[in-house]
Short mmCIF file of C-alpha atoms in Angstrom, two decimals:
data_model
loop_
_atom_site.label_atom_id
_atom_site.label_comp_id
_atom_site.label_asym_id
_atom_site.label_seq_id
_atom_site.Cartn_x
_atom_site.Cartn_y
_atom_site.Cartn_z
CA UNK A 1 -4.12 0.72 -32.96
CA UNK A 2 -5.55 4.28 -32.68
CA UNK A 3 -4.10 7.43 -31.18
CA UNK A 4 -5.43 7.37 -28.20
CA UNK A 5 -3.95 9.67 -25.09
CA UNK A 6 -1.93 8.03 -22.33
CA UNK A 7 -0.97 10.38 -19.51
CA UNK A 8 2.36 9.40 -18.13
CA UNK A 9 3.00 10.18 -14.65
CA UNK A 10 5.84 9.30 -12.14
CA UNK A 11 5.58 10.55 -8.63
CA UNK A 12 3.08 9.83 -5.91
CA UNK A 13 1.91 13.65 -5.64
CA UNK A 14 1.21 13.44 -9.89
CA UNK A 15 -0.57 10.25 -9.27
CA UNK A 16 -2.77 11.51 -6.83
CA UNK A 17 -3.38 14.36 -8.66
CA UNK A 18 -4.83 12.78 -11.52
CA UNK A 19 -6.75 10.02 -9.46
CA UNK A 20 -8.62 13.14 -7.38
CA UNK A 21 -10.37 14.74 -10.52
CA UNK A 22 -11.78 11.32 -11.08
CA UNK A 23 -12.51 10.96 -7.69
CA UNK A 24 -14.38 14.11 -6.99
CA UNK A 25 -16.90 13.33 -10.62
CA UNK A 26 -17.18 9.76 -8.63
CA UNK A 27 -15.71 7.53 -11.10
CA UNK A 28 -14.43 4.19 -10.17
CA UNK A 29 -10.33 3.29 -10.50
CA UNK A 30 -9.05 -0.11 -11.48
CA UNK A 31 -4.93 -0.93 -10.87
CA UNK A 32 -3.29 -3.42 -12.90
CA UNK A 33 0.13 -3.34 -11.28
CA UNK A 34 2.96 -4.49 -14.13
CA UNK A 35 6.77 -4.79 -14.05
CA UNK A 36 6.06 -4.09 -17.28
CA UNK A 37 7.23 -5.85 -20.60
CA UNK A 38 3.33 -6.06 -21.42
CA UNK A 39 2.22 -8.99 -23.34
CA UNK A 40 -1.32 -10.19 -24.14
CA UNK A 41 -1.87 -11.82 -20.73
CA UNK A 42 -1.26 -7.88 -18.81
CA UNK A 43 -3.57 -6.82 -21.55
CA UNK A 44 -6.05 -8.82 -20.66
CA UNK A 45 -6.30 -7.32 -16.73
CA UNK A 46 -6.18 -4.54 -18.63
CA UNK A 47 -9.20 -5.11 -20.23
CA UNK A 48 -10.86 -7.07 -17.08
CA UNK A 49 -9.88 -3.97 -15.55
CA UNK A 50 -12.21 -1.63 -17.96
CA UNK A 51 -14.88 -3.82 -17.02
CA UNK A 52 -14.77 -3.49 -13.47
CA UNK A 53 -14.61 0.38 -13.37
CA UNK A 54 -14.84 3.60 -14.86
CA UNK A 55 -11.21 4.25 -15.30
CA UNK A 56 -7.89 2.32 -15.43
CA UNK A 57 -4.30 3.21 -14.50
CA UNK A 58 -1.60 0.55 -15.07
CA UNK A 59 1.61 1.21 -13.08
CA UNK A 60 4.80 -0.09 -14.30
CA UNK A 61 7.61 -0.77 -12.02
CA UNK A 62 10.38 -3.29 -11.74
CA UNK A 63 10.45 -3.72 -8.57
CA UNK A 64 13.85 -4.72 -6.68
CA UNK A 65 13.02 -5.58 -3.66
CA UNK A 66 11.34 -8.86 -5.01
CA UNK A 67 14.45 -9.83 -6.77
CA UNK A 68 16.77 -12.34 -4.82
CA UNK A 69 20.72 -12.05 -4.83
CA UNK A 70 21.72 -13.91 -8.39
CA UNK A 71 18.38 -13.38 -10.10
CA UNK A 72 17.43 -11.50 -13.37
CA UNK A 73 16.74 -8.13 -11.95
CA UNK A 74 19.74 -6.42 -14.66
CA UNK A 75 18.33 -8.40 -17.23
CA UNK A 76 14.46 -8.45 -16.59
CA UNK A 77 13.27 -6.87 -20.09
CA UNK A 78 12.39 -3.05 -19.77
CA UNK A 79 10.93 -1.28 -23.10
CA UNK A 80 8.62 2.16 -21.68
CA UNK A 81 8.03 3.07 -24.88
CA UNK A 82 6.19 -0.38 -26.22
CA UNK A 83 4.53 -0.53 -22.65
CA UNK A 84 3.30 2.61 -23.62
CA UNK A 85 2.25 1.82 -26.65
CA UNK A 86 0.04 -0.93 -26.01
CA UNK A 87 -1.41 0.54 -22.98
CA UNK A 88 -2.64 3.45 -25.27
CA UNK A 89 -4.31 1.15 -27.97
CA UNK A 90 -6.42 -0.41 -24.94
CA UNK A 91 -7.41 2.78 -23.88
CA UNK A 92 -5.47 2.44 -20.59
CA UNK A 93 -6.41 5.82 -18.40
CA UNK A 94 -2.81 6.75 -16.78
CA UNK A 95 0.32 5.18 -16.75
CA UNK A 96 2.29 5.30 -13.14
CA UNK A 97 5.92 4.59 -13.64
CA UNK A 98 7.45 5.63 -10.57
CA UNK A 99 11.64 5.59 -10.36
CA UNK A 100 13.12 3.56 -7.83
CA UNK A 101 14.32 6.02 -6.07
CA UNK A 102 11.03 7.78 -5.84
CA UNK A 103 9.33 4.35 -4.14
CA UNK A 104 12.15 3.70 -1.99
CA UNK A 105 14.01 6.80 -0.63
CA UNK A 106 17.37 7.05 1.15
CA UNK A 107 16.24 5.85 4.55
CA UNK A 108 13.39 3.48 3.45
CA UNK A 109 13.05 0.92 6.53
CA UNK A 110 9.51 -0.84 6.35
CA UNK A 111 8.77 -4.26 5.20
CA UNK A 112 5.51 -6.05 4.77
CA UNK A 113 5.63 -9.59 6.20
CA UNK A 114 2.34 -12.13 5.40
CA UNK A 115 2.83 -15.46 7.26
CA UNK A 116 1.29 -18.56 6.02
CA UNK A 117 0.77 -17.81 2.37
CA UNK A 118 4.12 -17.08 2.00
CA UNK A 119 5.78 -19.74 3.21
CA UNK A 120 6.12 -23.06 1.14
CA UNK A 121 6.32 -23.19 -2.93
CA UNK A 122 8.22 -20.23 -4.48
CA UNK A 123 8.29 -18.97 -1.02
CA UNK A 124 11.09 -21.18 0.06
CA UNK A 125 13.42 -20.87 -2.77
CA UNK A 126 12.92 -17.17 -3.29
CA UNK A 127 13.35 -16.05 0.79
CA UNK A 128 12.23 -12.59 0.40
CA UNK A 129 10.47 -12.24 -2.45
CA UNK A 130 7.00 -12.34 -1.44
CA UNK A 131 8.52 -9.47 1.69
CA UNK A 132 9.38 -7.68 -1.32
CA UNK A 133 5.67 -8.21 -3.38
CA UNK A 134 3.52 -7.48 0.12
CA UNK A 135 5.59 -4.00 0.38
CA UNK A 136 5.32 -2.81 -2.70
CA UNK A 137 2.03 -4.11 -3.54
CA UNK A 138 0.80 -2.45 -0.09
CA UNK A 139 2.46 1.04 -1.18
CA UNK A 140 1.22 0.99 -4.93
CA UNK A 141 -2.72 0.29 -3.15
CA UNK A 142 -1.85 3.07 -0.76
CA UNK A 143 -0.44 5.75 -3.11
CA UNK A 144 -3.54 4.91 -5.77
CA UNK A 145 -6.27 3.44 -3.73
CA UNK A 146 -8.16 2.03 -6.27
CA UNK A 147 -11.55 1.13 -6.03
CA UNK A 148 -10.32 -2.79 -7.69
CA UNK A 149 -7.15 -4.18 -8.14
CA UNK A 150 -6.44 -7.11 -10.39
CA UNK A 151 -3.22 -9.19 -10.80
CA UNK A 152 -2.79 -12.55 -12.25
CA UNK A 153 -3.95 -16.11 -11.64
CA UNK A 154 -0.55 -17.53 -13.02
CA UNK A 155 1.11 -15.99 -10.19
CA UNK A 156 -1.15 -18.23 -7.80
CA UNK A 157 0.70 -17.58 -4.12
CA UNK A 158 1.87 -14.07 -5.19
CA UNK A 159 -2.54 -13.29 -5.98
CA UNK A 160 -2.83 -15.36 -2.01
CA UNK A 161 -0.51 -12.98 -0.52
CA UNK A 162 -1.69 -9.93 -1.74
CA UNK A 163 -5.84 -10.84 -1.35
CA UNK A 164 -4.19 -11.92 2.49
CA UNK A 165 -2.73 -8.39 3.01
CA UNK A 166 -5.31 -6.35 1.95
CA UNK A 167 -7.89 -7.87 3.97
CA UNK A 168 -5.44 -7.95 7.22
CA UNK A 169 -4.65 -3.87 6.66
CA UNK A 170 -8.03 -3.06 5.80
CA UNK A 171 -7.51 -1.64 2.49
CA UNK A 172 -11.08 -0.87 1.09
CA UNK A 173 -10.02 -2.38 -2.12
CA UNK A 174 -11.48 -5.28 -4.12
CA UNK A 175 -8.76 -7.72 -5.46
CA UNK A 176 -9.30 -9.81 -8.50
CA UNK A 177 -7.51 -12.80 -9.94
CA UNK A 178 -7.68 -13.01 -13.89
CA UNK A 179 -7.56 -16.28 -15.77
CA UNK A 180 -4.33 -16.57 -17.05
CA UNK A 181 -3.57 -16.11 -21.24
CA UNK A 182 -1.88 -18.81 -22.89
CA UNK A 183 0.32 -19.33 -26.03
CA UNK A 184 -1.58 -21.50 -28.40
CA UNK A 185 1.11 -24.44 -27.69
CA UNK A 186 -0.67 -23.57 -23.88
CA UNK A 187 2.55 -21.98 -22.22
CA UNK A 188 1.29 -19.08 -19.85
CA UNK A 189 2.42 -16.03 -21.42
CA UNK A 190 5.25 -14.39 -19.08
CA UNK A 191 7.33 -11.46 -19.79
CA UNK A 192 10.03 -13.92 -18.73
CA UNK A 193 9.07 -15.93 -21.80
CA UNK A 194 11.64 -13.90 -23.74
CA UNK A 195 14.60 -15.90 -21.48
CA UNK A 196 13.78 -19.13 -23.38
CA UNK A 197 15.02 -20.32 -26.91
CA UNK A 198 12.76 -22.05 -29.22
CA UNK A 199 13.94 -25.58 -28.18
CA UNK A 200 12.80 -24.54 -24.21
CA UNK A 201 9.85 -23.15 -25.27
CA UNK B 1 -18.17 18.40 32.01
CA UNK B 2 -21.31 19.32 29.80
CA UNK B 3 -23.38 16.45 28.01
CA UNK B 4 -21.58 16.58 24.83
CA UNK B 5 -23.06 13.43 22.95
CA UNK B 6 -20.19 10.79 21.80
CA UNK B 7 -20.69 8.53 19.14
CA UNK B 8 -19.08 5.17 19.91
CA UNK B 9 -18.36 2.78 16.86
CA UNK B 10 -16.78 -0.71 16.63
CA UNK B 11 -16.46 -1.73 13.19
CA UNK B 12 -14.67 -0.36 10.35
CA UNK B 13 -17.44 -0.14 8.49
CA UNK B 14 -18.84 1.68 11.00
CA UNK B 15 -16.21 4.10 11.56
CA UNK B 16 -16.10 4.73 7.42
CA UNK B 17 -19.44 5.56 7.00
CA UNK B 18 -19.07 7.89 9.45
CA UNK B 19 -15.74 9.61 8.35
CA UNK B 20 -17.46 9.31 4.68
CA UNK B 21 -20.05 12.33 5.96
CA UNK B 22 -17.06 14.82 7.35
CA UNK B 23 -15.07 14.00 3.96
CA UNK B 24 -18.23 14.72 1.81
CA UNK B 25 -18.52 17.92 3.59
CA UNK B 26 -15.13 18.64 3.14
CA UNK B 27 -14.11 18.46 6.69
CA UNK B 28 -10.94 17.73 8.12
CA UNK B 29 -10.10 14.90 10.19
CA UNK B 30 -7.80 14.29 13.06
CA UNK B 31 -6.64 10.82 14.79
CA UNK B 32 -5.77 10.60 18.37
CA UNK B 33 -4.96 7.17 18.62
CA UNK B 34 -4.78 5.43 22.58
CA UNK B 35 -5.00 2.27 24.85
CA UNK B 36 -8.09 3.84 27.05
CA UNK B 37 -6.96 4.69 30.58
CA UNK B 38 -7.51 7.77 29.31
CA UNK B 39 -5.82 10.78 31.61
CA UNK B 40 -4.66 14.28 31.42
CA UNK B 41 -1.78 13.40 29.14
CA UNK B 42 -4.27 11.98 26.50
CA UNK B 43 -6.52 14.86 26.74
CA UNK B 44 -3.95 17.25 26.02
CA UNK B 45 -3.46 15.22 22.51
CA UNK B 46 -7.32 15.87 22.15
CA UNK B 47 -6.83 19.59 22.28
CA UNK B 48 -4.05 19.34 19.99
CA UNK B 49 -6.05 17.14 17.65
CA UNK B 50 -9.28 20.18 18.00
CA UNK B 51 -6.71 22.77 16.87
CA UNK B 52 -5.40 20.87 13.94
CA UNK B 53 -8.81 19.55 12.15
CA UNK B 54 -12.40 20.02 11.47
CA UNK B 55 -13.22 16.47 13.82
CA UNK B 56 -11.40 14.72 15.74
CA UNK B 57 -11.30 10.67 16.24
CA UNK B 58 -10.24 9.04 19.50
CA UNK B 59 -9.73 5.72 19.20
CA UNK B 60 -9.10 3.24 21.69
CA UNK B 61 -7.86 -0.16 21.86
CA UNK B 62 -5.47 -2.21 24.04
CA UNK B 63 -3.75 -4.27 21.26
CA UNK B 64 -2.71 -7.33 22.57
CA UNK B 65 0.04 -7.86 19.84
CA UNK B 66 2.38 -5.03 21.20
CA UNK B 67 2.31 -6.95 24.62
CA UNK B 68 5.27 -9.15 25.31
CA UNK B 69 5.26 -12.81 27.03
CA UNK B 70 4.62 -11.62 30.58
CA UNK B 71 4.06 -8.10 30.01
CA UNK B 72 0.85 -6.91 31.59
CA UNK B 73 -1.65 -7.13 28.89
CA UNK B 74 -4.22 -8.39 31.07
CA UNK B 75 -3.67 -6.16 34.03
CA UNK B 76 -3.50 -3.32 31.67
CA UNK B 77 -6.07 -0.69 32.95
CA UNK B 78 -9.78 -0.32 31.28
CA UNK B 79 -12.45 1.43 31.69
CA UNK B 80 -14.15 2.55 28.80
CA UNK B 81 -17.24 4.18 30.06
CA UNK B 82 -14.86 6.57 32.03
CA UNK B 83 -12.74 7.23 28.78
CA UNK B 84 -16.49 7.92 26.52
CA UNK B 85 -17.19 10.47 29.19
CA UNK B 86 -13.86 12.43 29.46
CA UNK B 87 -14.01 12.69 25.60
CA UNK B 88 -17.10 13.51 25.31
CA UNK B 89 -16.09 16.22 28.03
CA UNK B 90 -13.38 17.52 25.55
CA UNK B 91 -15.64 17.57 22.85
CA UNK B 92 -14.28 14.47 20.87
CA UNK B 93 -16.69 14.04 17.91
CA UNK B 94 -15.93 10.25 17.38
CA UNK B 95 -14.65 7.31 19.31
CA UNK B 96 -13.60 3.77 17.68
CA UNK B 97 -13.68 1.24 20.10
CA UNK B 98 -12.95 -2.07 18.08
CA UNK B 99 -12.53 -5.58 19.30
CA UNK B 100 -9.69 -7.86 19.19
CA UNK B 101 -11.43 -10.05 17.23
CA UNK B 102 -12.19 -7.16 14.44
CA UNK B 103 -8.92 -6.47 14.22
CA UNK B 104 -7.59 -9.72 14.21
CA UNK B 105 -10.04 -12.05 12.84
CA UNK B 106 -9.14 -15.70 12.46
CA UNK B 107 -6.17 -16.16 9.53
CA UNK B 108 -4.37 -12.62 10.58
CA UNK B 109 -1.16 -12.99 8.76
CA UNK B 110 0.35 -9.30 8.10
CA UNK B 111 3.18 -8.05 10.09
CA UNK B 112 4.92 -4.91 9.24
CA UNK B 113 8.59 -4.13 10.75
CA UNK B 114 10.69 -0.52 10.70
CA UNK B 115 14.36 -1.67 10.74
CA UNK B 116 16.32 0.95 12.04
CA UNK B 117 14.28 3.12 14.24
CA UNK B 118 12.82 0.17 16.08
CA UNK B 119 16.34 -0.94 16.91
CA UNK B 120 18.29 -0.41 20.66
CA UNK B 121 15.99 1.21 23.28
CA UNK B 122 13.04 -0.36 23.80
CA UNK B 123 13.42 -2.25 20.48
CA UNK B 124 16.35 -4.28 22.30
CA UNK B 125 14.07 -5.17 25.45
CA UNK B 126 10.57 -5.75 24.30
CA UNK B 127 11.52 -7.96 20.57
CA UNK B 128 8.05 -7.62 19.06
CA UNK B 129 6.33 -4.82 20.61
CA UNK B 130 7.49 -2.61 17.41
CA UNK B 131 5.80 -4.75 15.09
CA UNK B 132 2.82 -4.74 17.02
CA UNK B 133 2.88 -0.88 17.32
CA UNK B 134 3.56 -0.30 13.50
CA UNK B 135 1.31 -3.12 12.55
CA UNK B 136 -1.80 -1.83 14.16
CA UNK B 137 -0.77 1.72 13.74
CA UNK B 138 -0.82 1.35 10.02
CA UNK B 139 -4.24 -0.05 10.02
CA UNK B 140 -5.54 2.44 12.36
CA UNK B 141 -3.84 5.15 9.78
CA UNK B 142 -5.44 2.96 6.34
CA UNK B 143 -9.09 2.45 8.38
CA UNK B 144 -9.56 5.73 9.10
CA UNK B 145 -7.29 7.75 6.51
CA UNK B 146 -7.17 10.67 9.05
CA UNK B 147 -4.98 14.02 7.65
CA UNK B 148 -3.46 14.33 10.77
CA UNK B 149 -2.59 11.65 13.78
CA UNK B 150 -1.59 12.76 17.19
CA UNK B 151 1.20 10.68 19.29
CA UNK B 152 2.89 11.77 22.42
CA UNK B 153 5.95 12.55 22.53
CA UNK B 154 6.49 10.56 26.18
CA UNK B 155 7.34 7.17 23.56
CA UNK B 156 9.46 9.04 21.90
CA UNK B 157 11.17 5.87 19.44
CA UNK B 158 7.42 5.03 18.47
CA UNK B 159 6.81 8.40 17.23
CA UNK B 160 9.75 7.76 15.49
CA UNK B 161 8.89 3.87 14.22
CA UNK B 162 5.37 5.34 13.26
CA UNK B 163 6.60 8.71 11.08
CA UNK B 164 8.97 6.53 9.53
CA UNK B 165 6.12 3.57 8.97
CA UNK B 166 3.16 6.82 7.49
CA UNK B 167 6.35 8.32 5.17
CA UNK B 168 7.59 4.94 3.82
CA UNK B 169 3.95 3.41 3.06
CA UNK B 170 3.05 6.54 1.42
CA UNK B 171 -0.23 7.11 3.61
CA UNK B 172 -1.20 10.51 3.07
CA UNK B 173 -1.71 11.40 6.86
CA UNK B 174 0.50 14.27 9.15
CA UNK B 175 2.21 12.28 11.85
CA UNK B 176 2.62 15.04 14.98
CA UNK B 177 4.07 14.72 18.10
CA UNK B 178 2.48 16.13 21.43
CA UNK B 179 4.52 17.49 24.08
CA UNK B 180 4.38 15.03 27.20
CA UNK B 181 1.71 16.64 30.10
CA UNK B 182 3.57 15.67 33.93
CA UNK B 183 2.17 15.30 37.19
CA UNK B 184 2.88 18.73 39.24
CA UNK B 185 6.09 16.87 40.49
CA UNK B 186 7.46 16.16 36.79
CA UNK B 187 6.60 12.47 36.93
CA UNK B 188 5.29 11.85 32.99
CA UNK B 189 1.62 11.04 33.16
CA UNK B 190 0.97 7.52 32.13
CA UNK B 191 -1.72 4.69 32.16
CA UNK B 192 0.37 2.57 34.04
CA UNK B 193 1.21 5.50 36.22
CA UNK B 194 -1.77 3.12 38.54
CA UNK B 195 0.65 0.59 38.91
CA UNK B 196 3.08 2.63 40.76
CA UNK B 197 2.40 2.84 44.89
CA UNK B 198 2.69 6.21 46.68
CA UNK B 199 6.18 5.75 47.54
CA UNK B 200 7.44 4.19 43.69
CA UNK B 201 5.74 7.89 42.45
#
């Protein structure tokens, strides 16, 4: 790992900031949106994501809207400083780490609904998760508007809903699925991973 | 009326390549959204629009998704050669005339709700017309990525749903509201103003 810079920013106006010098010298932006606790497999968008454009910005937000009641939003791992880290050894452009309170305001009201995709699979045990991925996902394209976006293939109806939403609100945005990284023993890496003990795994 | 020439587009595509030549020139851009049946009350949001920003968009489209069961989507006044020549009149550099079908092509899925705002009132009587407003509002806002978008102030809780909709999804657009414009004996000027007989008025 070298030294390399990584710009930290947390609000929408800093974000847009940044993304308007490259923007005005015509450079390309690639998004790989994390809830961080990066692992190879967000490393490897990461580096799908240098090849689709001239810079990258990873943002890094938990985001709690997608949580249920009873699930592992307390406990979801959180480490900045290793996200960090590893972002700056692949040469990641900007890191967007926006508070909660900063994405969703007192008086926040608007929800993102994608029929169809949604429905069936994780989308009936987890009733408004996917509510909670569209709106987020739709704000995070908004605020950056990257030229490419990339998320996950191992997330199969979550990369559905999102390639469903940006065509339906017209976001001039390419979205890419990336071939999900594997453990040797072939588990799908998952920041979740950390939840099992050896015997699970 | 002079012979002020009016671009008409239809496609998104269209409409970006021509909003891509104002931006590159660093010009301003204002959105006057309507439904057509374009009166008075309109035009005043044109002038307001003119004052505001370099250009100014019209565009016009009666979207069938903010029509109820039984409300009067299909007797809903058109006539869109008469709106092209009142805003060409008014000096309206652009209007976006899109089709149902480009806006909602086959596998349409997204719906976006404002809790709150788009409660009681009309909210109460007319269940989905707020989703349809705030639904094609927000791609209106995303396809043309205006810095300012005029609304009248005569529907006064869907200036509300639609402020609350531009400030929660982050799009970087000025929602204003345009005083209402009323017939000489104070009756608000509106489309459906046609449906009324001499002695309703």
């Amino acid at each position: 790992m070298d030294d390399h810079f990584l710009p930290i920013v947390r609000t929408v106006a800093a974000l847009r900031a940044h993304l308007a010098i490259w923007r005005e010298r015509k450079q390309t932006i690639a998004l790989v949106p994390t809830m961080g606790a990066l692992h190879e497999g967000h490393l490897s968008l990461i580096r799908m994501a240098r090849a689709q454009a001239d810079k990258v910005v990873a943002s890094v937000f938990v985001n709690p809207t997608q949580f249920g009641v009873g699930e592992d939003f307390d406990r979801y791992p959180r480490d900045e400083a290793a996200d960090a880290r590893l972002l700056a050894a692949e040469h990641c452009d900007l890191m967007y780490a926006p508070t909660a309170a900063d994405m969703y305001p007192a008086g926040f009201s608007t929800s993102i609904a994608v029929a169809g995709v949604s429905e069936g699979m994780d989308g009936d045990f987890r009733p408004n998760h996917f509510a909670g991925v569209a709106t987020v996902v739709a704000k995070l394209l908004i605020q950056a508007g990257p030229d490419v976006a990339i998320f996950g293939e191992k997330d199969y109806q979550q990369l559905a809903v999102i390639k469903r939403l940006a065509k339906d609100l017209d976001l001039s945005v390419e979205i890419l699925g990336a071939p999900t990284a594997r453990a040797n023993d072939g588990l799908a890496l998952s920041s979740r991973n950390a939840y099992l003990s050896g015997a699970e795994w």
